Short mmCIF file of C-alpha atoms in Angstrom, two decimals:
data_model
loop_
_atom_site.label_atom_id
_atom_site.label_comp_id
_atom_site.label_asym_id
_atom_site.label_seq_id
_atom_site.Cartn_x
_atom_site.Cartn_y
_atom_site.Cartn_z
CA MET A 1 105.13 99.83 82.19
CA ARG A 2 101.82 100.61 80.77
CA PHE A 3 99.24 102.77 81.87
CA PHE A 4 96.30 101.84 80.50
CA ASP A 5 94.91 98.78 79.44
CA PRO A 6 97.33 96.58 76.84
CA GLU A 7 94.10 95.51 75.05
CA SER A 8 93.52 98.90 73.67
CA ARG A 9 96.73 99.08 72.39
CA PRO A 10 96.50 99.22 68.56
CA LYS A 11 98.11 97.04 66.62
CA HIS A 12 100.19 98.69 63.99
CA GLY A 13 100.05 101.83 62.23
CA TRP A 14 100.71 105.55 63.05
CA ARG A 15 98.16 104.93 66.18
CA ALA A 16 100.28 102.35 67.60
CA ARG A 17 103.51 104.56 67.72
CA VAL A 18 101.31 107.42 69.29
CA TYR A 19 100.35 104.82 71.51
CA SER A 20 103.69 103.96 72.68
CA VAL A 21 104.67 107.76 73.20
CA VAL A 22 101.39 108.98 74.97
CA PHE A 23 100.76 106.18 77.08
CA GLU A 24 104.10 104.04 77.87
CA THR A 25 107.74 105.15 79.15
CA ASP A 26 109.46 102.12 77.28
CA THR A 27 111.00 104.49 74.80
CA PRO A 28 112.69 107.43 75.45
CA ALA A 29 110.21 109.49 73.47
CA GLY A 30 107.36 108.23 76.15
CA LEU A 31 109.59 109.06 78.72
CA LEU A 32 110.00 112.52 77.51
CA PHE A 33 106.73 112.72 76.81
CA ASP A 34 105.48 112.37 80.35
CA VAL A 35 108.45 114.32 82.26
CA LEU A 36 107.23 117.40 79.96
CA LEU A 37 103.14 116.57 80.78
CA LEU A 38 104.13 116.43 84.65
CA VAL A 39 105.77 119.72 84.46
CA ALA A 40 103.20 121.03 82.75
CA ILE A 41 100.65 120.09 85.26
CA LEU A 42 103.05 121.71 88.06
CA LEU A 43 102.87 124.72 86.16
CA SER A 44 99.13 124.37 85.78
CA ILE A 45 98.86 123.87 89.57
CA THR A 46 101.41 126.75 90.26
CA VAL A 47 99.25 128.96 88.42
CA ILE A 48 96.03 128.17 89.76
CA SER A 49 97.37 128.57 93.02
CA LEU A 50 99.04 131.54 92.17
CA GLU A 51 95.40 133.67 91.23
CA THR A 52 93.97 132.64 94.43
CA VAL A 53 97.12 134.73 96.04
CA THR A 54 95.85 138.71 95.77
CA PHE A 55 99.28 140.40 95.48
CA PHE A 56 100.06 138.03 92.55
CA GLU A 57 95.84 138.05 91.24
CA VAL A 58 96.10 142.10 90.76
CA ARG A 59 99.13 142.60 89.12
CA HIS A 60 99.61 139.29 86.83
CA ARG A 61 95.83 138.62 86.45
CA HIS A 62 95.95 138.29 82.51
CA SER A 63 99.58 136.72 82.69
CA LEU A 64 97.78 134.23 84.79
CA ARG A 65 95.01 133.84 82.60
CA ILE A 66 96.68 133.37 79.12
CA ILE A 67 99.32 130.94 80.93
CA GLU A 68 96.14 128.68 81.76
CA TRP A 69 94.52 129.04 78.68
CA ILE A 70 97.30 127.76 76.68
CA LEU A 71 98.25 124.76 79.06
CA THR A 72 94.24 124.13 79.14
CA GLY A 73 94.30 124.10 75.25
CA LEU A 74 97.11 122.07 75.42
CA PHE A 75 95.69 119.55 77.64
CA THR A 76 92.77 119.49 75.56
CA ILE A 77 94.86 118.43 72.56
CA GLU A 78 96.52 115.53 74.38
CA TYR A 79 93.08 114.28 75.96
CA ILE A 80 91.71 114.18 72.16
CA VAL A 81 95.04 112.53 71.35
CA ARG A 82 94.41 109.99 74.07
CA LEU A 83 90.72 108.79 72.48
CA ALA A 84 91.65 108.92 68.86
CA ILE A 85 94.56 106.45 69.51
CA VAL A 86 92.93 103.69 71.69
CA ARG A 87 91.12 101.07 69.85
CA GLU A 88 88.26 101.52 72.73
CA PRO A 89 87.61 105.42 73.57
CA LYS A 90 84.91 104.60 76.12
CA ARG A 91 87.01 102.26 77.62
CA TYR A 92 89.49 105.11 78.66
CA ILE A 93 86.83 107.69 78.91
CA PHE A 94 85.64 105.81 82.03
CA SER A 95 88.57 104.87 83.14
CA PHE A 96 89.92 106.40 86.77
CA MET A 97 92.86 108.65 84.78
CA GLY A 98 90.47 109.19 81.65
CA MET A 99 88.06 110.68 84.19
CA VAL A 100 90.42 112.84 85.99
CA ASP A 101 91.62 113.70 82.72
CA LEU A 102 88.23 115.00 81.77
CA LEU A 103 87.38 116.56 84.94
CA SER A 104 90.53 118.56 84.94
CA LEU A 105 89.56 120.21 81.65
CA LEU A 106 86.03 121.33 82.64
CA PRO A 107 86.56 123.99 84.82
CA THR A 108 88.69 125.93 82.80
CA TYR A 109 85.67 125.88 79.68
CA LEU A 110 83.12 126.56 82.47
CA SER A 111 84.67 129.52 84.43
CA LEU A 112 83.08 131.21 80.69
CA PHE A 113 79.50 130.88 81.48
CA PHE A 114 79.81 130.77 85.53
CA SER A 115 82.22 132.20 88.11
CA ASP A 116 84.17 130.54 91.07
CA THR A 117 85.08 127.33 89.23
CA GLN A 118 88.41 128.11 87.98
CA SER A 119 89.64 127.22 91.67
CA LEU A 120 88.28 123.42 90.94
CA GLN A 121 91.12 123.33 88.41
CA ILE A 122 93.39 121.69 90.98
CA ILE A 123 92.10 118.40 90.40
CA ARG A 124 95.02 118.34 88.01
CA ALA A 125 96.92 117.13 90.89
CA LEU A 126 95.67 114.01 90.37
CA ARG A 127 96.95 113.74 87.36
CA LEU A 128 100.48 114.04 89.18
CA LEU A 129 99.89 109.83 90.10
CA ARG A 130 101.32 109.33 86.28
CA VAL A 131 104.87 109.71 88.22
CA PHE A 132 104.29 106.15 89.56
CA ARG A 133 104.44 105.36 85.82
CA ILE A 134 107.02 107.56 84.85
CA PHE A 135 110.02 106.44 87.53
CA GLN A 136 108.46 103.18 86.96
CA LEU A 137 107.79 102.61 90.89
CA GLY A 138 106.76 99.05 90.72
CA ARG A 139 107.20 98.56 94.07
CA LEU A 140 105.29 101.18 95.68
CA GLN A 141 102.48 100.24 93.73
CA SER A 142 103.01 96.33 94.80
CA GLU A 143 103.12 97.84 98.42
CA GLY A 144 100.03 100.36 97.92
CA GLY A 145 98.37 96.83 96.86
CA THR A 146 99.31 95.05 100.13
CA LEU A 147 97.99 97.80 101.86
CA MET A 148 94.74 97.70 100.35
CA ARG A 149 94.52 94.07 100.68
CA ALA A 150 95.11 94.75 104.40
CA LEU A 151 92.11 97.33 104.65
CA MET A 152 89.80 95.00 102.67
CA MET A 153 90.71 92.11 105.12
CA SER A 154 90.07 94.09 108.06
CA ARG A 155 87.29 96.26 107.13
CA TYR A 156 85.01 94.75 109.35
CA LYS A 157 87.11 94.90 112.43
CA ILE A 158 87.51 98.58 111.53
CA ALA A 159 83.64 99.17 111.41
CA VAL A 160 83.04 97.80 114.93
CA PHE A 161 85.72 99.95 116.24
CA LEU A 162 84.51 102.90 114.50
CA GLY A 163 81.24 101.91 115.81
CA THR A 164 82.20 101.16 119.41
CA VAL A 165 83.87 105.07 119.22
CA LEU A 166 80.51 106.33 117.71
CA VAL A 167 78.51 104.84 120.68
CA ILE A 168 81.26 106.44 123.24
CA VAL A 169 81.04 109.93 121.85
CA VAL A 170 77.35 110.31 121.67
CA VAL A 171 76.96 108.25 124.98
CA GLN A 172 79.85 110.78 126.71
CA GLY A 173 78.70 113.97 124.98
CA ALA A 174 74.80 113.67 125.92
CA LEU A 175 76.66 113.08 129.60
CA LEU A 176 78.24 115.98 129.06
CA TYR A 177 75.17 117.75 128.45
CA TYR A 178 73.06 117.04 130.88
CA LEU A 179 76.14 118.30 133.30
CA GLU A 180 77.21 121.23 131.52
CA HIS A 181 74.45 122.87 129.79
CA GLY A 182 73.06 124.55 132.73
CA VAL A 183 76.49 126.20 133.53
CA ASN A 184 78.35 126.32 130.26
CA GLU A 185 76.73 128.03 126.69
CA GLY A 186 79.46 125.53 124.89
CA PHE A 187 77.30 122.33 125.38
CA SER A 188 74.54 124.30 124.49
CA SER A 189 73.13 120.96 122.75
CA ILE A 190 73.72 117.04 122.71
CA PRO A 191 74.85 117.33 118.85
CA ARG A 192 77.43 120.31 119.93
CA SER A 193 78.55 117.92 122.98
CA VAL A 194 78.81 115.22 120.96
CA TYR A 195 81.16 117.46 118.86
CA TRP A 196 83.44 118.42 121.66
CA ALA A 197 83.16 114.49 122.60
CA ILE A 198 84.81 113.94 118.84
CA VAL A 199 87.02 116.73 119.18
CA THR A 200 88.48 115.17 123.06
CA LEU A 201 88.33 112.16 122.37
CA THR A 202 90.73 112.26 118.81
CA THR A 203 92.94 114.72 121.32
CA VAL A 204 92.80 117.23 118.58
CA GLY A 205 91.55 119.82 121.57
CA TYR A 206 90.04 122.63 119.95
CA GLY A 207 89.80 124.76 122.92
CA ASP A 208 86.54 126.31 121.70
CA ILE A 209 84.84 123.84 124.19
CA SER A 210 85.57 123.09 127.72
CA PRO A 211 83.76 121.41 130.48
CA VAL A 212 83.51 123.83 133.67
CA THR A 213 81.87 121.32 136.28
CA VAL A 214 83.86 118.85 138.30
CA GLY A 215 82.21 116.11 136.68
CA GLY A 216 82.59 117.29 133.79
CA GLN A 217 86.22 117.83 133.90
CA PHE A 218 86.87 113.73 135.20
CA ILE A 219 84.88 112.72 132.58
CA ALA A 220 87.15 114.77 130.13
CA SER A 221 90.08 113.46 131.72
CA LEU A 222 89.11 109.89 131.10
CA LEU A 223 88.18 110.48 127.60
CA MET A 224 91.37 112.29 126.77
CA LEU A 225 93.11 109.16 128.35
CA PHE A 226 91.36 106.94 126.40
CA GLY A 227 91.56 108.74 123.20
CA TYR A 228 95.60 107.89 122.85
CA GLY A 229 94.98 104.35 123.62
CA ILE A 230 92.13 104.23 121.05
CA ILE A 231 94.47 106.00 118.34
CA ALA A 232 96.46 102.47 118.39
CA VAL A 233 93.47 100.62 117.76
CA PRO A 234 93.59 100.82 113.99
CA THR A 235 96.99 100.93 113.46
CA GLY A 236 97.18 97.35 115.09
CA ILE A 237 94.68 96.03 113.33
CA VAL A 238 95.67 97.14 109.77
CA GLY A 239 99.24 96.68 110.54
CA ALA A 240 98.35 92.88 111.52
CA GLU A 241 96.85 92.23 108.49
CA VAL A 242 100.10 93.46 106.65
CA ALA A 243 102.04 91.27 108.46
CA ILE A 244 99.66 88.24 107.45
CA ASN A 245 99.91 89.67 104.20
CA GLU A 246 103.39 89.13 103.70
CA PHE A 247 103.80 86.27 105.30
CA THR A 248 101.37 84.54 103.38
CA ALA A 249 103.39 86.13 100.31
CA ARG A 250 106.58 84.81 101.51
CA ILE A 251 105.42 81.25 101.57
CA ASP A 252 103.48 81.13 98.44
CA ALA A 253 106.61 82.28 96.64
CA ARG A 254 108.87 79.92 98.54
CA LEU A 255 106.03 76.89 97.52
CA ALA A 256 106.11 78.21 93.87
CA GLU A 257 109.67 78.44 93.68
CA GLN A 258 109.88 74.12 95.33
CA VAL A 259 107.14 73.38 92.22
CA VAL A 260 109.85 75.08 89.74
CA ILE A 261 112.78 73.28 90.66
CA GLN A 262 110.89 69.94 90.87
CA GLU A 263 109.26 70.14 87.24
CA HIS A 264 113.10 71.20 85.74
CA SER A 265 114.32 67.96 87.73
CA LYS A 266 111.78 66.10 86.16
CA ASP A 267 112.08 67.24 82.65
CA SER A 268 115.10 67.44 82.56
CA CYS A 269 115.82 63.53 83.35
CA ALA A 270 112.64 62.50 81.43
CA GLY A 271 110.35 61.92 84.25
CA SER A 272 112.82 59.46 86.46
CA ILE A 273 114.19 59.91 89.36
CA PRO A 274 117.46 62.66 89.27
CA ALA A 275 120.65 60.37 89.51
CA PHE A 276 122.09 62.74 92.05
CA ALA A 277 119.03 61.71 94.29
CA ILE A 278 120.01 58.31 94.90
CA ILE A 279 123.88 59.61 95.41
CA GLU A 280 124.26 59.94 98.80
CA GLY A 281 127.74 61.32 100.97
CA PRO A 282 130.86 62.37 98.78
CA LEU A 283 131.42 60.97 95.42
CA ASP A 284 134.61 59.58 96.73
CA ALA A 285 133.00 57.33 99.09
CA GLY A 286 132.38 54.13 97.45
CA VAL A 287 131.51 55.71 93.92
CA THR A 288 132.58 54.04 90.77
CA THR A 289 133.96 56.09 87.91
CA ARG A 290 130.91 55.28 86.06
CA SER A 291 128.62 56.45 88.57
CA ARG A 292 130.42 59.82 88.60
CA GLU A 293 130.32 59.74 85.00
CA ARG A 294 126.64 59.47 84.99
CA THR A 295 126.44 62.08 87.71
#
């Protein structure tokens, strides 16, 4: 399984051998390299997280910084090696994982000149996406592609749905503002009332703002009930598109299989009709020995 564009793979020489280790998992060395890389990424994320805990930061600040700089040095060497072995370094730099690899290095070096940039190193968590390559989870990648296609196919329906929700929360927020602002300081403006409508419609219910008038409480009750129903709408839209895509894919696969079988039958009979196609019923039912041999 390849992580990068196969066209960037060197044809021969030491670069091709190193490429098979750094970018591929088809060899034991490549698999071991990726496992060790994931371990280093997890260790780096752990160190970054511990640096935000006061207890660990006070007692082990120096050790954590040393570990972080060692890991950053290793990641820097890895990034340089990747650039050195690909045939087109620019394509790797501007690829998704290439950008992630670069951005995961910058915060450590920027911390030498700017404060509070160390925590940005948590972007290294995105490098854990390589786990899909290491365990060769092609099936999961295929399912992810199916879900993405379903989202793209239903984007207009979802856009209409979100537009409708936006109109609802604006109208409800404005209505609650006129009902509540005179007796409830929580509804001090229409934007704040719209915020309340969004929180209520999504059934989150922070409780920082709540209506006190009878009319406001009645509208809030309707909005909460409506929220339970509206949550299922995008799920149904995307679910229907996924089902359609799965059904279409299965039909296409069966049609392709039938075409292959037909082509194979024609090739095996030099383009003529296969002998078995003109024989009906069991062989013992009036079929001569010559017909059996030919069949």
